[in-house]
Amino acid sequence: LGCRHALTPSTAALGLPDRIVTRPATRRVRSSRSMSAAHAADAPPLPGRLDPARTAVFVCDIQERFRTVIHGFDHCVHVSSMMLRAGKILGMPAVVTEQYPERLGATVDELAPNLDPRAPPVAKKLFSMITPEVDERLGGMNRDQAVLMGLESHVCVFQTAMDLMARGWEVHVLVDGVSSQRPTDRAAALRRLEASGAMLSTSEMVLFDLLKTAEAENFKAVSAIVREKRPEPPLPSL
């Protein structure tokens, strides 16, 4: 302190009033914190936080012909069932597609009870789900967040995510609900999707993010879906 006082010119010599020099710094710090809190309260939601009013469920090509050839097919069926049922509870529309159903069969029977008859599966030959018919549906949804699952990770799921992101959608890919015939293709697809801006998530992560709180009106119904027994063995981790 003695050195500091010896080197600091007097306020009188500088022509400054004492009160400016002696004003407590903590007052400025408190003011800054108050401003930060006010800005935080007014800030928009962080990217990645899901809102049921903004979210749509996309189920890509969970068809009978793939049952015996897709690695972890049962996981894709189970997660799709979870998300379709939770989507109904939370008021989220669903888009379901079928790749060349004349050759590859219809959507598996396990999902049939959860399909909306007002929005039946869309047949396609494009790899992406975003066909002209689906694009028209999306235009009337007023949604911009997609929860995406299905087959195959490196072809139809990948191209769907890229097309949605090109349209300004925020895409959440469920790693426990997408797969391919070969695990290597699945792994490469997930890396490429994340690098391209898609958000990798899981069904449980997404559902609890949609709920936000254990006090949510639909917490019990949705958490019961989350607690259901999963197929074994699990899909490979990232």
Coordinates of C-alpha atoms in Angstrom, one line a residue:
L1 CA 0.0 0.0 0.0
G2 CA 2.8 2.4 0.9
C3 CA 4.4 1.9 -2.6
R4 CA 1.1 2.3 -4.3
H5 CA 0.4 5.6 -2.5
A6 CA 4.0 6.9 -3.3
L7 CA 3.6 6.3 -7.0
T8 CA 0.0 7.4 -7.4
P9 CA -0.5 11.2 -8.1
S10 CA -2.8 13.0 -5.7
T11 CA -6.3 13.6 -6.9
A12 CA -5.7 17.3 -6.2
A13 CA -2.7 17.3 -8.5
L14 CA -4.8 15.7 -11.3
G15 CA -7.6 18.1 -10.7
L16 CA -10.1 15.3 -10.0
P17 CA -12.5 15.1 -7.1
D18 CA -11.8 12.5 -4.4
R19 CA -15.1 10.8 -4.8
I20 CA -14.2 9.5 -8.2
V21 CA -11.1 7.8 -7.1
T22 CA -12.6 6.4 -3.9
R23 CA -15.8 5.0 -5.5
P24 CA -16.1 1.3 -4.5
A25 CA -15.4 -1.0 -7.5
T26 CA -18.0 -3.4 -6.2
R27 CA -20.8 -1.1 -7.2
R28 CA -19.8 -1.4 -10.9
V29 CA -19.5 -5.1 -10.6
R30 CA -23.0 -5.4 -9.0
S31 CA -24.4 -3.2 -11.8
S32 CA -22.7 -5.4 -14.4
R33 CA -24.2 -8.6 -12.9
S34 CA -27.6 -7.0 -12.7
M35 CA -27.4 -6.1 -16.4
S36 CA -26.2 -9.7 -17.3
A37 CA -29.2 -11.2 -15.4
A38 CA -31.6 -8.9 -17.2
H39 CA -30.1 -9.8 -20.6
A40 CA -30.3 -13.6 -19.7
A41 CA -34.0 -13.2 -18.8
D42 CA -34.7 -11.7 -22.2
A43 CA -32.4 -14.0 -24.2
P44 CA -34.0 -16.4 -26.8
P45 CA -33.9 -20.2 -26.0
L46 CA -30.5 -21.8 -26.6
P47 CA -30.1 -23.8 -29.8
G48 CA -30.8 -27.5 -29.2
R49 CA -33.4 -27.1 -26.5
L50 CA -36.5 -28.9 -27.8
D51 CA -40.0 -27.4 -27.7
P52 CA -43.0 -29.7 -28.4
A53 CA -44.7 -26.8 -30.1
R54 CA -41.8 -26.6 -32.6
T55 CA -41.0 -30.3 -33.0
A56 CA -42.0 -32.9 -35.5
V57 CA -41.1 -36.6 -35.4
F58 CA -39.5 -38.2 -38.5
V59 CA -39.6 -42.0 -38.9
C60 CA -37.6 -43.1 -41.9
D61 CA -38.3 -46.4 -43.7
I62 CA -38.8 -48.8 -40.8
Q63 CA -40.0 -51.6 -43.2
E64 CA -40.5 -55.3 -43.0
R65 CA -37.9 -56.2 -45.7
F66 CA -35.1 -54.7 -43.6
R67 CA -35.8 -56.7 -40.5
T68 CA -33.3 -59.5 -41.1
V69 CA -30.5 -57.4 -42.7
I70 CA -30.3 -54.2 -40.5
H71 CA -27.9 -54.3 -37.6
G72 CA -30.0 -53.6 -34.4
F73 CA -33.3 -53.4 -36.3
D74 CA -35.3 -54.0 -33.1
H75 CA -33.8 -50.9 -31.6
C76 CA -35.0 -48.8 -34.5
V77 CA -38.5 -50.2 -34.1
H78 CA -38.6 -49.7 -30.4
V79 CA -37.3 -46.1 -30.5
S80 CA -39.7 -45.3 -33.3
S81 CA -42.6 -46.7 -31.3
M82 CA -41.6 -44.7 -28.3
M83 CA -41.3 -41.4 -30.2
L84 CA -44.6 -41.9 -32.1
R85 CA -46.5 -42.6 -28.8
A86 CA -44.8 -39.7 -27.0
G87 CA -45.4 -37.5 -29.9
K88 CA -49.1 -38.1 -29.7
I89 CA -49.1 -37.3 -25.9
L90 CA -47.1 -34.1 -26.5
G91 CA -48.9 -32.9 -29.6
M92 CA -46.1 -33.4 -32.1
P93 CA -46.9 -34.4 -35.7
A94 CA -45.2 -37.3 -37.3
V95 CA -43.8 -37.9 -40.8
V96 CA -43.4 -41.5 -41.7
T97 CA -42.0 -42.7 -45.1
E98 CA -41.5 -46.0 -46.9
Q99 CA -38.8 -46.6 -49.4
Y100 CA -40.2 -48.3 -52.6
P101 CA -42.8 -50.3 -50.6
E102 CA -43.7 -52.4 -53.6
R103 CA -40.3 -54.1 -53.3
L104 CA -39.4 -53.5 -49.6
G105 CA -42.7 -53.9 -47.9
A106 CA -44.8 -51.6 -45.7
T107 CA -44.0 -50.1 -42.3
V108 CA -43.6 -52.9 -39.7
D109 CA -46.7 -54.0 -37.9
E110 CA -45.4 -52.9 -34.5
L111 CA -45.7 -49.3 -35.5
A112 CA -49.1 -49.5 -37.2
P113 CA -51.2 -48.7 -34.0
N114 CA -49.2 -45.5 -33.5
L115 CA -49.6 -44.1 -37.0
D116 CA -51.9 -41.2 -37.6
P117 CA -54.6 -42.1 -40.2
R118 CA -54.7 -38.5 -41.2
A119 CA -51.0 -38.6 -42.2
P120 CA -50.3 -42.1 -43.6
P121 CA -46.8 -43.2 -44.6
V122 CA -45.5 -41.6 -47.7
A123 CA -44.2 -43.9 -50.4
K124 CA -41.0 -42.7 -52.0
K125 CA -38.1 -43.6 -54.3
L126 CA -36.0 -40.6 -53.3
F127 CA -33.5 -41.6 -50.6
S128 CA -34.4 -38.5 -48.6
M129 CA -37.7 -38.3 -46.8
I130 CA -38.2 -34.8 -48.2
T131 CA -40.3 -35.7 -51.2
P132 CA -42.6 -33.1 -52.8
E133 CA -45.5 -34.5 -50.8
V134 CA -43.6 -34.4 -47.5
D135 CA -42.3 -30.9 -48.3
E136 CA -45.9 -29.8 -48.7
R137 CA -46.9 -31.3 -45.4
L138 CA -44.0 -29.5 -43.7
G139 CA -45.1 -26.2 -45.1
G140 CA -48.4 -26.5 -43.2
M141 CA -46.8 -27.6 -39.8
N142 CA -45.2 -24.4 -38.6
R143 CA -42.4 -26.5 -37.1
D144 CA -38.6 -26.1 -37.3
Q145 CA -37.2 -28.8 -35.0
A146 CA -36.9 -32.4 -36.2
V147 CA -36.4 -35.6 -34.2
L148 CA -35.1 -38.1 -36.7
M149 CA -34.8 -41.9 -36.6
G150 CA -34.8 -44.8 -39.0
L151 CA -32.9 -46.5 -41.8
E152 CA -30.4 -46.5 -43.2
S153 CA -28.2 -44.2 -41.3
H154 CA -25.7 -43.4 -44.1
V155 CA -28.3 -43.1 -46.9
C156 CA -31.9 -42.1 -46.2
V157 CA -31.4 -40.8 -42.7
F158 CA -28.3 -38.8 -43.7
Q159 CA -29.9 -37.3 -46.8
T160 CA -33.1 -36.4 -44.9
A161 CA -31.1 -34.6 -42.2
M162 CA -29.1 -32.7 -44.8
D163 CA -32.3 -31.6 -46.6
L164 CA -34.0 -30.5 -43.5
M165 CA -31.0 -28.5 -42.3
A166 CA -30.9 -26.9 -45.8
R167 CA -34.5 -25.7 -45.1
G168 CA -33.5 -24.2 -41.8
W169 CA -34.6 -27.0 -39.5
E170 CA -32.8 -28.0 -36.4
V171 CA -32.2 -31.7 -36.6
H172 CA -31.8 -34.1 -33.7
V173 CA -30.7 -37.6 -34.8
L174 CA -31.5 -40.4 -32.3
V175 CA -28.4 -42.5 -32.2
D176 CA -30.3 -45.3 -30.4
G177 CA -32.9 -45.3 -33.2
V178 CA -30.8 -45.3 -36.4
S179 CA -28.8 -48.0 -38.0
S180 CA -27.5 -49.6 -41.2
Q181 CA -26.7 -53.0 -42.5
R182 CA -23.0 -52.5 -41.5
P183 CA -22.0 -50.8 -38.2
T184 CA -19.2 -49.0 -40.0
D185 CA -21.7 -47.2 -42.2
R186 CA -23.7 -46.2 -39.2
A187 CA -20.6 -44.9 -37.4
A188 CA -19.5 -42.9 -40.5
A189 CA -23.0 -41.5 -40.9
L190 CA -23.2 -40.2 -37.3
R191 CA -19.8 -38.6 -37.6
R192 CA -20.7 -36.9 -40.9
L193 CA -24.1 -35.8 -39.5
E194 CA -22.5 -34.2 -36.4
A195 CA -19.9 -32.5 -38.5
S196 CA -22.6 -31.1 -40.8
G197 CA -24.5 -29.5 -37.9
A198 CA -27.0 -32.2 -36.8
M199 CA -27.4 -32.8 -33.1
L200 CA -26.8 -36.3 -31.9
S201 CA -29.1 -37.4 -29.1
T202 CA -31.0 -40.3 -27.6
S203 CA -34.6 -41.0 -27.2
E204 CA -34.5 -40.6 -23.5
M205 CA -32.5 -37.3 -23.7
V206 CA -34.9 -35.9 -26.2
L207 CA -38.1 -36.8 -24.3
F208 CA -36.9 -35.4 -21.0
D209 CA -35.7 -32.2 -22.8
L210 CA -39.2 -31.9 -24.3
L211 CA -40.7 -32.3 -20.8
K212 CA -38.3 -29.9 -19.0
T213 CA -39.6 -30.7 -15.5
A214 CA -41.0 -33.5 -13.4
E215 CA -44.0 -31.2 -12.8
A216 CA -45.0 -31.3 -16.5
E217 CA -48.5 -32.3 -17.1
N218 CA -47.5 -35.3 -19.2
F219 CA -44.5 -36.4 -17.2
K220 CA -45.9 -39.7 -15.9
A221 CA -47.2 -40.8 -19.3
V222 CA -43.9 -40.0 -21.1
S223 CA -41.6 -41.3 -18.3
A224 CA -43.5 -44.6 -18.4
I225 CA -42.5 -44.9 -22.1
V226 CA -38.9 -44.1 -21.3
R227 CA -38.8 -46.9 -18.6
E228 CA -39.9 -49.6 -21.0
K229 CA -37.5 -52.5 -21.5
R230 CA -35.1 -52.0 -24.4
P231 CA -33.9 -54.6 -26.8
E232 CA -30.6 -56.3 -26.2
P233 CA -27.7 -56.1 -27.0
P234 CA -27.5 -52.3 -27.3
L235 CA -26.4 -50.6 -30.5
P236 CA -22.7 -49.7 -30.5
S237 CA -21.8 -46.4 -28.8
L238 CA -20.3 -43.5 -30.7

